[in-house]
Amino acid sequence: MASAIRQTLVMTRANLLSLPRRQAISLSMSLSIALVVMVLAGFLSMAKGFEQALRGAGSPTVTVILGGGTYQEVGSDLPPNVVRSILARRSDLGVRRDAASELIASRELVVPVDVRQPGESLGQTMALRGMDLAGLSLRDGVTLSAGRPFAKGSRELLVGDRLARDFPAFGVGDKIRLGAVDWTVSGHFSAGGSAFESELWADLDAVRAGFDRQGEVQTLRVRLDSPAAIATLRDALSDITETPLVITSEADLYAGQSGRTADLIRLFGWPLALLMAVGAGAGALNTMMSSVADRTAEIAIVRTLGFGRLAAFASTWIEAVLLSLAGAAIGVAASWALFNGWQASTVGANNTRMMFQLAVTGDVMMTAALLGLAIGAIGGALPAIVAIRRR
Amino acid sequence: MTDRHDPAPYIDLKGIRKGYRIGTETVSIFADLDLAIAGGAFVAIMGPSGSGKSTLLNMLAGIESPDAGQLMIGGNRLDRMGEASRTAWRAHNMGMVFQFYNLLPMLTAAENVELPLLLKPLSGKERRLRTEKVLDLVGLAGREKQYPTRMSGGQQQRVGIARAIVADPGLLLCDEPTGDLDRKSADDILAMLGFLNRELCKTIVMVTHDPQAARHANRVLHLDKGEFAEERSAA
Ligand SMILES: Nc1ncnc2c1ncn2[C@@H]1O[C@H](COP(=O)(O)OP(=O)(O)OP(=O)(O)O)[C@@H](O)[C@H]1O
Ligand SMILES: [Mg+2]
């Protein structure tokens, strides 16, 4: 056994020494694997970044009450008397109250708005969220990064950092036309890069007035005493029969949305990566096969000297694995350099634009690199077998 | 010294049958071949192309096995060994020299010669000493680091011979060792083989087309249509 390992090492070394003579062909094998790794890493980092953006948006103690039996904010509708009835309750709902023992709640309404940058002909659809002032305190991890919050009753916008970065028109103090009226940017907020940062926040009544949505409420946000108190809330509101209520934690709401989209990205990414993997595998196979002729002669020589079959196979195979390892490393490094932190946007919740960063995380790199290695290991084994069979 | 009186020849082939399957047909090379070679002999094998000389040499090397018959070398029944044992046997008992040298181009002369030693439990220092010694023996001292592609045919064949004897095997199998060389280089190589036979007591079986080369041997066999005819046997 020790001798077999030594034989393998010697032959592997000889193979590697002859790589410069087979430069083009070895390079093409490594690069085809690098390409597959990059494609997969691209899709996986997109799914990962999307997930991270939405995950960061959810808090487990903030609960969202939706009406109409939907989990989609834009499809939700809470009739005014239902909202009034909930806010008027004095019994224990498992929900935080202020000093005056009023419910801390935010009535919210999301309106898709078209925003046109000066000089651009095509507008972007963004989410304008109208909310009560309490809404700001009902969002964990949100901090003011510039200016001040919107004032009650005025047409002012608090703009997510990510939007503000992409759209210079959203400078603090700038005026911008949304719908039929002008709005003033009062400040910017940061939400740790989460999906919130792709939204515009404003006073509920100002949004209702500006878009002719008087009296409308889509969702009601409250803060639970504890994550477990959601059962108390559901129980307490079970007598409301006017509309089927959906009571869900903010975390679950966003996780549900992110899950679907991230799954969709992966659903497209994996088959494409696998398809390319087959192509690259065939390329790798072809490369190795074409060096089999070369290899067969060398193997025949060392075999007559008394080198074993196993060593002949292992050394040929190890070369393929090393080449694919190099390819995987190139692919991972290139993905990281090219994709990590890359701004992407998609149509997120509520059919509005949502921005996120591609995240080339450790597990993304690991998964992509393993696929590259697997291609090399499989694509390299067959020629190695052929090479020893000939002798 | 003639092997016919030797009670136990070093190489002893009895009733060897060997053929190749081409498609559905089997082409017979040897139907019933006998051959006995004494230890310490220098045997030349001549014969027309395709008569099975290389096939015979490959069987003696344990690279190919006979379809039937007994193949005994130095008391070992090669025909009864498995592939792995024959490979290991080869590493310790014989060296091969080829018409086209069969050196690995990406390795230096010394690295090529060292290859068989890597199959033995030797330290790096021992390997280097033995490599230098045989390179010196074949007249290539100082050329350790040279690559075979930069050498003349005669020099490459010396590297080939150095590699064949570095592990000190008892048997040397040479397949047209001078077939690719000019007269002068060929004579040098043949002289060297003669020296290895006389001074280091190597048993040599050499396939050759060259009658002048055959003259260096002390026994010449003619192989034709799967049978041997003895041409000359020197005392
Ligand atoms: N692996 C093989 N498969 C099929 N036929 C083979 C194989 N090896 C050799 N042969 C055939 O066996 C016969 C003997 O071949 P061999 O190489 O032993 O001849 P040779 O005497 O060495 O010839 P040469 O002088 O040309 O080297 C030839 O007809 C050859 O075609
Ligand atoms: Mg031949």
XYZ file of C-alpha atoms and ligand atoms in Angstrom:
658
model
C 0.000 0.000 0.000
C 2.754 2.425 0.977
C 4.406 1.506 -2.283
C 1.190 2.141 -4.229
C 0.981 5.620 -2.699
C 4.588 6.314 -3.540
C 4.082 5.102 -7.097
C 1.040 7.335 -7.410
C 2.965 10.333 -6.130
C 5.814 9.732 -8.567
C 3.477 9.371 -11.528
C 1.351 12.317 -10.478
C 4.467 14.419 -10.290
C 5.527 13.279 -13.760
C 2.033 14.089 -15.073
C 2.069 17.520 -13.510
C 5.544 18.155 -14.885
C 4.239 17.463 -18.352
C 1.354 19.929 -17.931
C 3.233 22.776 -19.603
C 3.408 20.656 -22.754
C -0.351 20.283 -22.625
C -0.997 23.862 -21.612
C -3.876 24.776 -23.883
C -5.819 21.624 -23.260
C -5.329 21.717 -19.480
C -6.289 25.361 -19.356
C -9.470 24.740 -21.311
C -10.443 22.028 -18.880
C -9.875 24.253 -15.852
C -11.672 27.189 -17.399
C -14.730 25.232 -18.473
C -15.096 24.129 -14.885
C -14.547 27.669 -13.639
C -17.407 28.777 -15.880
C -19.857 26.263 -14.443
C -18.852 27.229 -10.931
C -19.468 30.888 -11.761
C -22.899 30.251 -13.223
C -24.013 28.309 -10.204
C -22.408 30.740 -7.765
C -24.177 33.585 -9.571
C -27.602 32.070 -9.137
C -27.002 30.859 -5.611
C -25.644 34.231 -4.481
C -28.677 35.891 -6.001
C -31.041 33.627 -4.092
C -28.972 34.087 -0.968
C -28.879 37.873 -1.231
C -32.598 38.024 -1.876
C -33.228 35.860 1.139
C -30.957 37.934 3.337
C -32.734 41.129 2.299
C -36.156 39.792 3.192
C -35.029 37.942 6.296
C -33.602 41.137 7.712
C -36.958 42.801 7.274
C -38.892 40.590 9.604
C -39.209 40.816 13.347
C -40.742 37.945 15.329
C -42.589 40.218 17.784
C -44.108 42.494 15.176
C -47.353 41.083 13.916
C -49.167 41.995 10.738
C -52.932 41.669 10.528
C -54.233 41.309 6.972
C -57.796 41.105 5.761
C -59.385 39.270 2.877
C -57.640 36.006 3.662
C -54.452 36.898 1.782
C -50.800 36.935 2.713
C -50.101 39.682 0.162
C -50.188 43.235 1.495
C -51.528 44.761 -1.720
C -54.364 42.244 -1.923
C -55.317 42.774 1.671
C -58.178 44.974 2.777
C -59.257 45.774 6.334
C -62.713 47.427 6.382
C -62.749 50.622 8.527
C -65.127 49.210 11.115
C -62.884 46.164 11.615
C -59.911 48.450 12.195
C -61.922 50.570 14.604
C -63.162 47.507 16.421
C -59.645 46.143 16.900
C -58.199 49.459 18.071
C -61.079 49.994 20.507
C -60.623 46.731 22.373
C -59.733 47.018 26.038
C -59.292 43.305 26.733
C -55.906 41.611 26.723
C -54.838 41.041 23.129
C -51.258 40.049 23.949
C -50.220 43.314 22.321
C -48.196 46.294 23.676
C -50.030 49.412 24.777
C -48.774 52.911 25.419
C -48.909 54.857 28.733
C -52.530 55.733 28.083
C -53.129 51.999 27.482
C -53.938 52.636 23.841
C -52.798 49.949 21.378
C -49.493 50.775 19.727
C -50.541 50.137 16.160
C -49.833 51.345 12.664
C -52.426 51.291 9.921
C -50.669 50.873 6.629
C -51.325 51.108 2.947
C -48.888 50.316 0.134
C -49.355 52.118 -3.156
C -47.242 51.322 -6.201
C -45.889 54.567 -7.626
C -44.042 55.380 -10.793
C -40.843 57.262 -10.154
C -39.098 58.895 -13.058
C -35.527 60.053 -12.760
C -34.853 63.407 -14.409
C -33.698 62.659 -17.935
C -35.081 59.130 -18.001
C -38.115 58.343 -20.057
C -38.993 55.067 -18.391
C -40.259 55.146 -14.812
C -39.655 52.579 -12.086
C -42.412 51.163 -9.991
C -41.703 51.586 -6.284
C -43.559 50.891 -3.103
C -44.899 53.971 -1.296
C -46.027 52.950 2.165
C -48.358 55.120 4.120
C -48.282 54.517 7.875
C -49.118 55.931 11.258
C -46.220 57.517 13.110
C -46.144 54.481 15.397
C -45.115 52.474 12.328
C -41.553 53.711 12.719
C -41.288 52.284 16.223
C -42.783 49.024 14.962
C -39.765 48.320 12.777
C -36.745 46.763 14.384
C -33.317 47.693 13.179
C -34.479 50.825 11.364
C -32.472 53.975 12.038
C -32.570 57.450 10.617
C -29.490 58.000 8.480
C -30.229 61.526 7.235
C -32.753 64.314 7.822
C -35.856 63.693 9.926
C -38.940 61.476 9.723
C -42.025 62.561 7.784
C -44.320 64.876 9.724
C -47.893 63.945 10.435
C -50.305 65.119 7.781
C -47.686 66.502 5.388
C -46.468 65.261 2.008
C -43.051 64.182 3.117
C -41.072 61.083 2.257
C -38.671 59.012 4.311
C -36.561 57.172 1.725
C -34.756 53.865 2.168
C -30.966 54.135 1.889
C -30.779 51.684 -0.954
C -33.223 53.674 -3.064
C -31.542 56.927 -2.103
C -28.189 55.555 -3.249
C -29.572 54.512 -6.627
C -31.707 57.570 -7.236
C -29.975 60.899 -6.799
C -33.373 62.559 -7.137
C -34.117 61.407 -3.577
C -31.725 63.822 -1.847
C -32.914 65.242 1.469
C -34.948 68.385 0.779
C -35.564 67.431 -2.872
C -39.015 67.603 -4.332
C -40.321 64.740 -6.408
C -43.620 64.141 -8.162
C -45.539 61.036 -7.165
C -48.940 60.616 -8.693
C -50.491 64.032 -9.167
C -48.709 65.914 -6.423
C -45.213 66.904 -5.307
C -43.573 65.368 -2.283
C -40.570 66.529 -0.278
C -37.861 64.160 0.897
C -37.537 64.752 4.651
C -34.938 62.104 5.396
C -33.332 58.715 4.699
C -33.494 55.587 6.774
C -31.321 52.527 7.023
C -32.671 49.041 7.683
C -29.469 47.004 7.532
C -29.839 46.464 3.793
C -33.148 44.662 4.209
C -36.110 44.849 1.852
C -37.472 47.873 3.775
C -34.746 49.988 2.229
C -36.426 49.612 -1.144
C -39.518 51.442 0.133
C -40.682 55.030 0.464
C -42.404 55.808 3.744
C -44.922 58.565 4.301
C -47.825 59.613 6.473
C -50.911 57.422 5.969
C -53.349 60.292 5.500
C -51.060 62.077 3.066
C -50.808 58.904 0.937
C -54.550 58.311 1.073
C -55.203 61.890 -0.008
C -52.545 61.936 -2.706
C -53.836 58.751 -4.354
C -57.505 59.022 -3.629
C -57.597 56.020 -1.311
C -59.574 57.656 1.510
C -60.408 55.389 4.405
C -58.415 52.464 3.027
C -56.261 50.266 5.267
C -54.460 47.172 4.007
C -52.659 46.035 7.101
C -52.446 46.715 10.787
C -49.098 46.339 12.492
C -48.842 45.774 16.234
C -46.127 44.643 18.593
C -46.677 41.485 20.618
C -45.758 41.134 24.284
C -43.809 38.049 23.213
C -43.624 35.931 20.046
C -45.913 33.376 21.739
C -48.615 35.980 22.336
C -49.688 35.664 18.709
C -52.022 32.866 19.835
C -53.696 35.219 22.298
C -54.195 37.777 19.545
C -55.649 35.242 17.117
C -57.954 33.980 19.812
C -59.104 37.472 20.787
C -59.849 38.433 17.189
C -61.573 35.199 16.235
C -64.955 36.863 16.688
C -64.350 39.109 13.692
C -66.270 37.558 10.832
C -66.634 40.401 8.356
C -63.477 39.449 6.548
C -61.176 36.442 6.966
C -58.188 37.765 8.943
C -54.640 36.579 8.467
C -52.540 37.207 11.547
C -48.901 36.467 10.969
C -45.570 37.557 12.352
C -43.640 39.975 10.192
C -40.798 37.470 10.056
C -43.047 34.744 8.646
C -44.647 37.135 6.183
C -41.300 38.074 4.659
C -39.807 34.630 4.972
C -42.776 33.275 3.051
C -42.247 35.840 0.297
C -38.484 35.376 0.210
C -38.824 31.617 0.271
C -40.935 31.560 -2.862
C -38.762 33.916 -4.851
C -35.470 32.430 -3.672
C -36.790 28.987 -4.537
C -37.721 30.299 -7.947
C -34.219 31.656 -8.504
C -32.724 28.345 -7.464
C -35.232 26.488 -9.585
C -33.858 28.274 -12.634
C -30.258 28.303 -11.448
C -29.700 24.639 -10.716
C -30.925 23.180 -14.021
C -28.957 25.785 -15.927
C -25.843 25.086 -13.886
C -26.332 21.346 -14.263
C -26.854 21.705 -17.992
C -23.614 23.646 -18.190
C -22.043 21.078 -15.905
C -22.858 18.361 -18.407
C -21.307 20.509 -21.116
C -18.221 21.245 -19.064
C -18.061 17.608 -18.004
C -18.085 16.585 -21.652
C -15.399 19.186 -22.320
C -13.308 17.901 -19.441
C -13.825 14.348 -20.625
C -12.809 15.295 -24.114
C -9.708 17.053 -22.832
C -8.665 14.109 -20.744
C -9.487 11.647 -23.511
C -7.318 13.475 -25.968
C -4.431 13.232 -23.563
C -5.036 9.519 -23.119
C -2.955 8.701 -26.192
C -0.078 10.581 -24.618
C -0.883 9.080 -21.308
C -1.164 5.521 -22.577
C 2.411 5.595 -23.792
C 3.653 6.957 -20.485
C 1.590 4.477 -18.527
C 2.896 1.609 -20.660
C 6.448 2.699 -19.903
C 6.070 2.843 -16.149
C 3.959 -0.306 -16.145
C 6.842 -2.228 -17.736
C 9.078 -0.855 -14.997
C 6.787 -2.486 -12.450
C 4.444 0.344 -11.520
C 0.992 -0.888 -10.523
C -2.346 -0.404 -12.218
C -3.801 1.453 -9.282
C -1.007 4.014 -9.390
C -1.517 4.460 -13.134
C -5.233 5.064 -12.622
C -4.863 7.246 -9.540
C -2.241 9.536 -11.031
C -4.264 10.183 -14.179
C -7.363 10.773 -12.109
C -5.615 12.986 -9.565
C -4.420 15.180 -12.397
C -8.006 15.670 -13.540
C -9.130 16.415 -9.999
C -6.297 18.912 -9.498
C -7.148 20.663 -12.755
C -10.785 20.910 -11.742
C -9.766 22.070 -8.281
C -7.831 24.886 -9.916
C -10.872 25.599 -12.087
C -13.193 25.627 -9.090
C -10.845 27.978 -7.239
C -10.738 30.327 -10.230
C -14.522 30.166 -10.519
C -15.110 30.865 -6.856
C -12.594 33.709 -6.758
C -14.041 35.269 -9.898
C -17.598 34.920 -8.585
C -16.632 36.563 -5.366
C -14.838 39.399 -7.107
C -17.601 39.932 -9.665
C -20.836 39.151 -7.865
C -20.379 39.787 -4.168
C -22.175 42.971 -3.144
C -23.411 43.482 -6.667
C -26.643 45.442 -6.618
C -29.529 43.628 -8.101
C -33.171 44.441 -8.199
C -36.241 42.431 -8.808
C -39.939 42.753 -8.679
C -40.497 41.980 -5.041
C -43.546 41.955 -2.861
C -46.454 44.122 -3.965
C -45.173 44.147 -7.549
C -42.785 46.949 -6.758
C -39.088 47.203 -7.221
C -37.000 45.583 -4.560
C -33.257 45.901 -4.379
C -30.793 43.559 -2.812
C -27.135 42.623 -2.927
C -25.812 39.385 -4.317
C -24.243 37.503 -1.443
C -21.409 35.120 -2.303
C -21.349 33.489 1.111
C -19.238 30.573 2.323
C -21.899 27.997 1.626
C -22.571 29.441 -1.826
C -18.862 29.122 -2.667
C -18.713 25.656 -1.143
C -21.695 24.355 -3.102
C -20.492 25.808 -6.396
C -16.936 24.564 -5.872
C -18.143 21.073 -4.989
C -20.114 20.890 -8.207
C -16.967 21.867 -10.131
C -14.955 19.227 -8.317
C -17.596 16.598 -8.932
C -17.435 17.303 -12.662
C -13.675 16.877 -12.623
C -13.802 13.733 -10.519
C -16.345 12.080 -12.796
C -15.023 13.528 -16.052
C -11.497 12.439 -15.096
C -12.243 8.906 -13.932
C -13.393 7.577 -17.284
C -10.263 8.516 -19.261
C -8.150 7.223 -16.393
C -9.864 3.857 -16.696
C -9.434 3.873 -20.463
C -5.766 4.759 -20.056
C -5.008 1.766 -17.851
C -7.225 -0.610 -19.837
C -5.088 -0.066 -22.883
C -2.267 -1.625 -21.001
C 28.445 -23.122 -20.617
C 25.452 -24.401 -22.529
C 21.999 -24.596 -21.155
C 21.153 -27.983 -22.667
C 23.176 -29.728 -19.984
C 21.899 -27.471 -17.254
C 19.431 -29.411 -15.098
C 17.466 -26.297 -14.166
C 17.584 -23.573 -16.820
C 17.067 -19.968 -15.655
C 14.327 -19.450 -18.211
C 12.186 -22.481 -18.979
C 9.240 -22.349 -21.371
C 7.262 -25.519 -22.060
C 4.308 -25.927 -24.379
C 3.586 -22.201 -24.629
C 0.476 -21.369 -26.590
C -0.348 -17.750 -27.429
C -2.733 -16.120 -29.874
C -4.548 -12.856 -30.368
C -8.212 -12.520 -30.886
C -9.035 -10.266 -33.796
C -12.786 -9.936 -33.988
C -14.143 -13.437 -33.809
C -11.009 -15.125 -35.088
C -8.016 -16.112 -33.042
C -4.678 -15.669 -34.754
C -2.171 -18.071 -33.325
C 1.382 -16.825 -32.734
C 2.732 -19.790 -30.818
C 1.075 -23.179 -30.807
C 3.524 -25.179 -28.707
C 6.742 -23.337 -27.965
C 9.592 -24.678 -25.852
C 12.623 -22.644 -24.840
C 15.316 -23.078 -22.225
C 17.908 -20.400 -21.458
C 20.675 -20.824 -18.931
C 21.457 -18.258 -16.309
C 24.187 -15.872 -17.473
C 23.499 -16.436 -21.172
C 23.425 -13.696 -23.839
C 20.802 -14.834 -26.333
C 19.908 -13.083 -29.563
C 16.528 -13.771 -31.140
C 16.116 -13.052 -34.837
C 13.250 -13.583 -37.190
C 10.950 -11.950 -39.703
C 8.632 -9.163 -38.760
C 5.449 -10.407 -37.146
C 6.963 -13.724 -36.124
C 6.210 -13.027 -32.445
C 9.566 -11.836 -31.091
C 8.111 -8.926 -29.132
C 5.229 -11.088 -27.967
C 7.738 -13.591 -26.583
C 9.700 -10.833 -24.844
C 6.511 -9.412 -23.333
C 5.645 -12.845 -21.974
C 9.124 -13.150 -20.454
C 8.548 -9.732 -18.869
C 5.225 -10.803 -17.427
C 3.461 -8.060 -19.372
C 1.488 -10.607 -21.337
C 0.596 -14.075 -20.228
C 0.519 -17.249 -22.318
C -2.805 -18.872 -23.129
C -1.402 -22.210 -22.006
C 1.902 -23.791 -21.045
C 4.513 -23.332 -18.399
C 6.554 -20.133 -18.108
C 9.219 -20.427 -15.444
C 11.884 -17.819 -14.712
C 14.350 -18.163 -11.840
C 12.145 -20.799 -10.252
C 8.967 -18.674 -10.438
C 5.936 -19.812 -12.416
C 4.897 -16.575 -14.125
C 1.988 -18.301 -15.831
C 0.447 -18.972 -12.457
C 0.832 -15.438 -11.126
C -1.859 -12.827 -11.161
C -1.445 -9.455 -12.813
C -0.405 -7.687 -9.613
C 2.213 -10.302 -8.653
C 3.685 -10.237 -12.152
C 3.937 -6.448 -11.897
C 5.736 -6.713 -8.574
C 7.919 -9.530 -9.908
C 8.886 -7.364 -12.857
C 9.951 -4.537 -10.563
C 12.500 -6.758 -8.838
C 13.716 -9.250 -11.404
C 14.106 -7.754 -14.837
C 14.982 -4.652 -16.773
C 13.791 -3.796 -20.278
C 15.506 -1.885 -23.074
C 13.468 -0.672 -26.047
C 14.133 0.321 -29.629
C 12.808 3.826 -29.034
C 14.242 4.130 -25.514
C 10.831 4.745 -23.882
C 12.088 7.500 -21.624
C 9.701 9.965 -20.016
C 10.429 13.285 -21.754
C 9.393 15.476 -18.833
C 11.905 13.869 -16.490
C 15.665 14.369 -16.476
C 18.081 11.539 -17.238
C 18.633 10.938 -13.524
C 14.905 11.032 -12.780
C 14.235 8.511 -15.538
C 16.921 6.195 -14.198
C 15.647 6.607 -10.652
C 12.102 5.425 -11.498
C 12.598 1.683 -10.789
C 14.274 2.508 -7.470
C 11.124 4.266 -6.323
C 9.524 0.840 -6.154
C 12.031 -0.236 -3.530
C 12.397 0.733 0.122
C 15.391 3.013 -0.373
C 16.185 6.421 1.038
C 16.511 9.402 -1.256
C 20.239 9.426 -0.677
C 20.646 5.769 -1.569
C 18.594 6.284 -4.693
C 20.742 9.210 -5.753
C 23.981 7.307 -5.145
C 22.827 4.304 -7.151
C 21.515 6.500 -9.941
C 24.824 8.321 -10.199
C 26.721 5.041 -10.133
C 24.869 3.488 -13.086
C 24.924 6.715 -15.091
C 28.661 6.689 -14.555
C 28.781 3.030 -15.626
C 27.081 3.796 -18.958
C 29.372 6.782 -19.528
C 26.904 9.567 -18.767
C 28.480 10.988 -15.612
C 27.667 14.677 -15.296
C 24.568 14.485 -17.482
C 22.151 13.752 -14.643
C 20.126 16.914 -15.113
C 19.900 16.733 -18.882
C 16.551 15.984 -20.505
C 16.365 12.989 -22.874
C 14.966 15.162 -25.660
C 18.290 17.013 -25.662
C 20.325 13.832 -26.104
C 21.501 11.812 -29.102
C 19.953 8.412 -29.761
C 23.009 6.617 -28.424
C 22.935 8.683 -25.230
C 19.228 8.099 -24.779
C 19.728 4.376 -25.135
C 22.418 4.500 -22.454
C 19.928 6.191 -20.159
C 17.547 3.355 -21.071
C 20.170 0.753 -20.162
C 21.025 2.575 -16.930
C 17.339 2.513 -16.013
C 17.114 -1.199 -16.848
C 20.010 -2.158 -14.567
C 19.692 0.371 -11.742
C 17.577 -1.949 -9.577
C 20.126 -4.713 -10.226
C 17.832 -7.308 -11.856
C 19.222 -10.657 -13.016
C 17.520 -10.506 -16.411
C 17.752 -7.933 -19.199
C 15.199 -8.024 -22.021
C 16.134 -5.929 -25.032
C 13.740 -5.352 -27.966
C 15.854 -4.184 -30.922
C 18.029 -1.977 -28.695
C 20.086 -0.770 -31.659
C 17.275 -0.560 -34.231
C 17.215 3.214 -34.119
C 20.965 3.838 -33.925
C 23.823 4.414 -36.363
C 26.547 1.764 -36.625
C 28.958 3.454 -34.228
C 26.398 4.078 -31.482
C 24.975 0.590 -32.035
C 28.384 -0.982 -31.521
C 28.886 1.017 -28.303
C 25.536 -0.153 -26.953
C 26.257 -3.783 -27.930
C 29.645 -3.599 -26.271
C 27.976 -2.306 -23.172
C 25.469 -5.158 -23.170
C 28.371 -7.596 -23.582
C 30.097 -6.013 -20.626
C 26.965 -6.273 -18.462
C 26.658 -9.935 -19.457
C 30.306 -10.850 -18.763
C 31.171 -8.646 -15.814
C 27.859 -8.267 -14.012
C 26.537 -11.705 -14.979
C 23.226 -10.409 -16.389
C 21.210 -12.901 -18.389
C 20.310 -11.095 -21.601
C 17.626 -11.885 -24.147
C 17.912 -9.538 -27.113
C 15.607 -9.319 -30.101
C 17.401 -7.952 -33.174
C 17.195 -7.717 -36.962
C 20.887 -6.941 -37.213
C 23.205 -9.931 -37.843
C 26.148 -7.885 -36.561
C 24.347 -7.256 -33.337
C 23.571 -10.942 -33.029
C 27.299 -11.614 -33.199
C 27.728 -10.128 -29.719
C 25.510 -12.852 -28.302
C 26.739 -16.292 -27.378
C 23.610 -17.937 -28.683
C 21.432 -16.993 -31.650
C 17.885 -18.283 -32.150
C 15.737 -17.925 -35.235
C 12.030 -17.581 -34.713
C 9.822 -18.358 -37.678
C 6.206 -19.479 -37.902
C 6.064 -19.956 -34.161
C 9.088 -22.301 -34.003
C 12.734 -21.843 -33.023
C 15.688 -22.860 -35.102
C 19.091 -22.686 -33.441
C 21.672 -20.991 -35.596
C 24.754 -20.904 -33.470
C 25.739 -21.559 -29.939
C 29.000 -20.368 -28.574
C 30.718 -22.023 -25.705
N -2.053 -6.739 -28.909
C -2.150 -7.415 -30.067
N -3.367 -7.665 -30.566
C -3.497 -8.344 -31.720
N -2.476 -8.821 -32.434
C -1.230 -8.568 -31.981
C -1.002 -7.851 -30.769
N 0.324 -7.771 -30.568
C 0.899 -8.414 -31.599
N -0.023 -8.889 -32.443
C 0.242 -9.678 -33.659
O 1.038 -10.770 -33.303
C 2.009 -10.965 -34.259
C 3.386 -10.959 -33.650
O 3.629 -9.632 -33.206
P 5.054 -9.222 -32.613
O 4.967 -7.778 -32.284
O 5.382 -10.132 -31.481
O 6.021 -9.457 -33.818
P 7.574 -9.127 -33.931
O 8.234 -10.383 -34.265
O 8.058 -8.406 -32.739
O 7.592 -8.174 -35.183
P 8.574 -6.930 -35.494
O 9.855 -7.522 -35.937
O 7.871 -6.201 -36.575
O 8.682 -6.139 -34.228
C 1.832 -9.939 -35.351
O 1.083 -10.503 -36.402
C 1.039 -8.889 -34.689
O 0.186 -8.254 -35.610
Mg 8.705 -6.427 -32.311
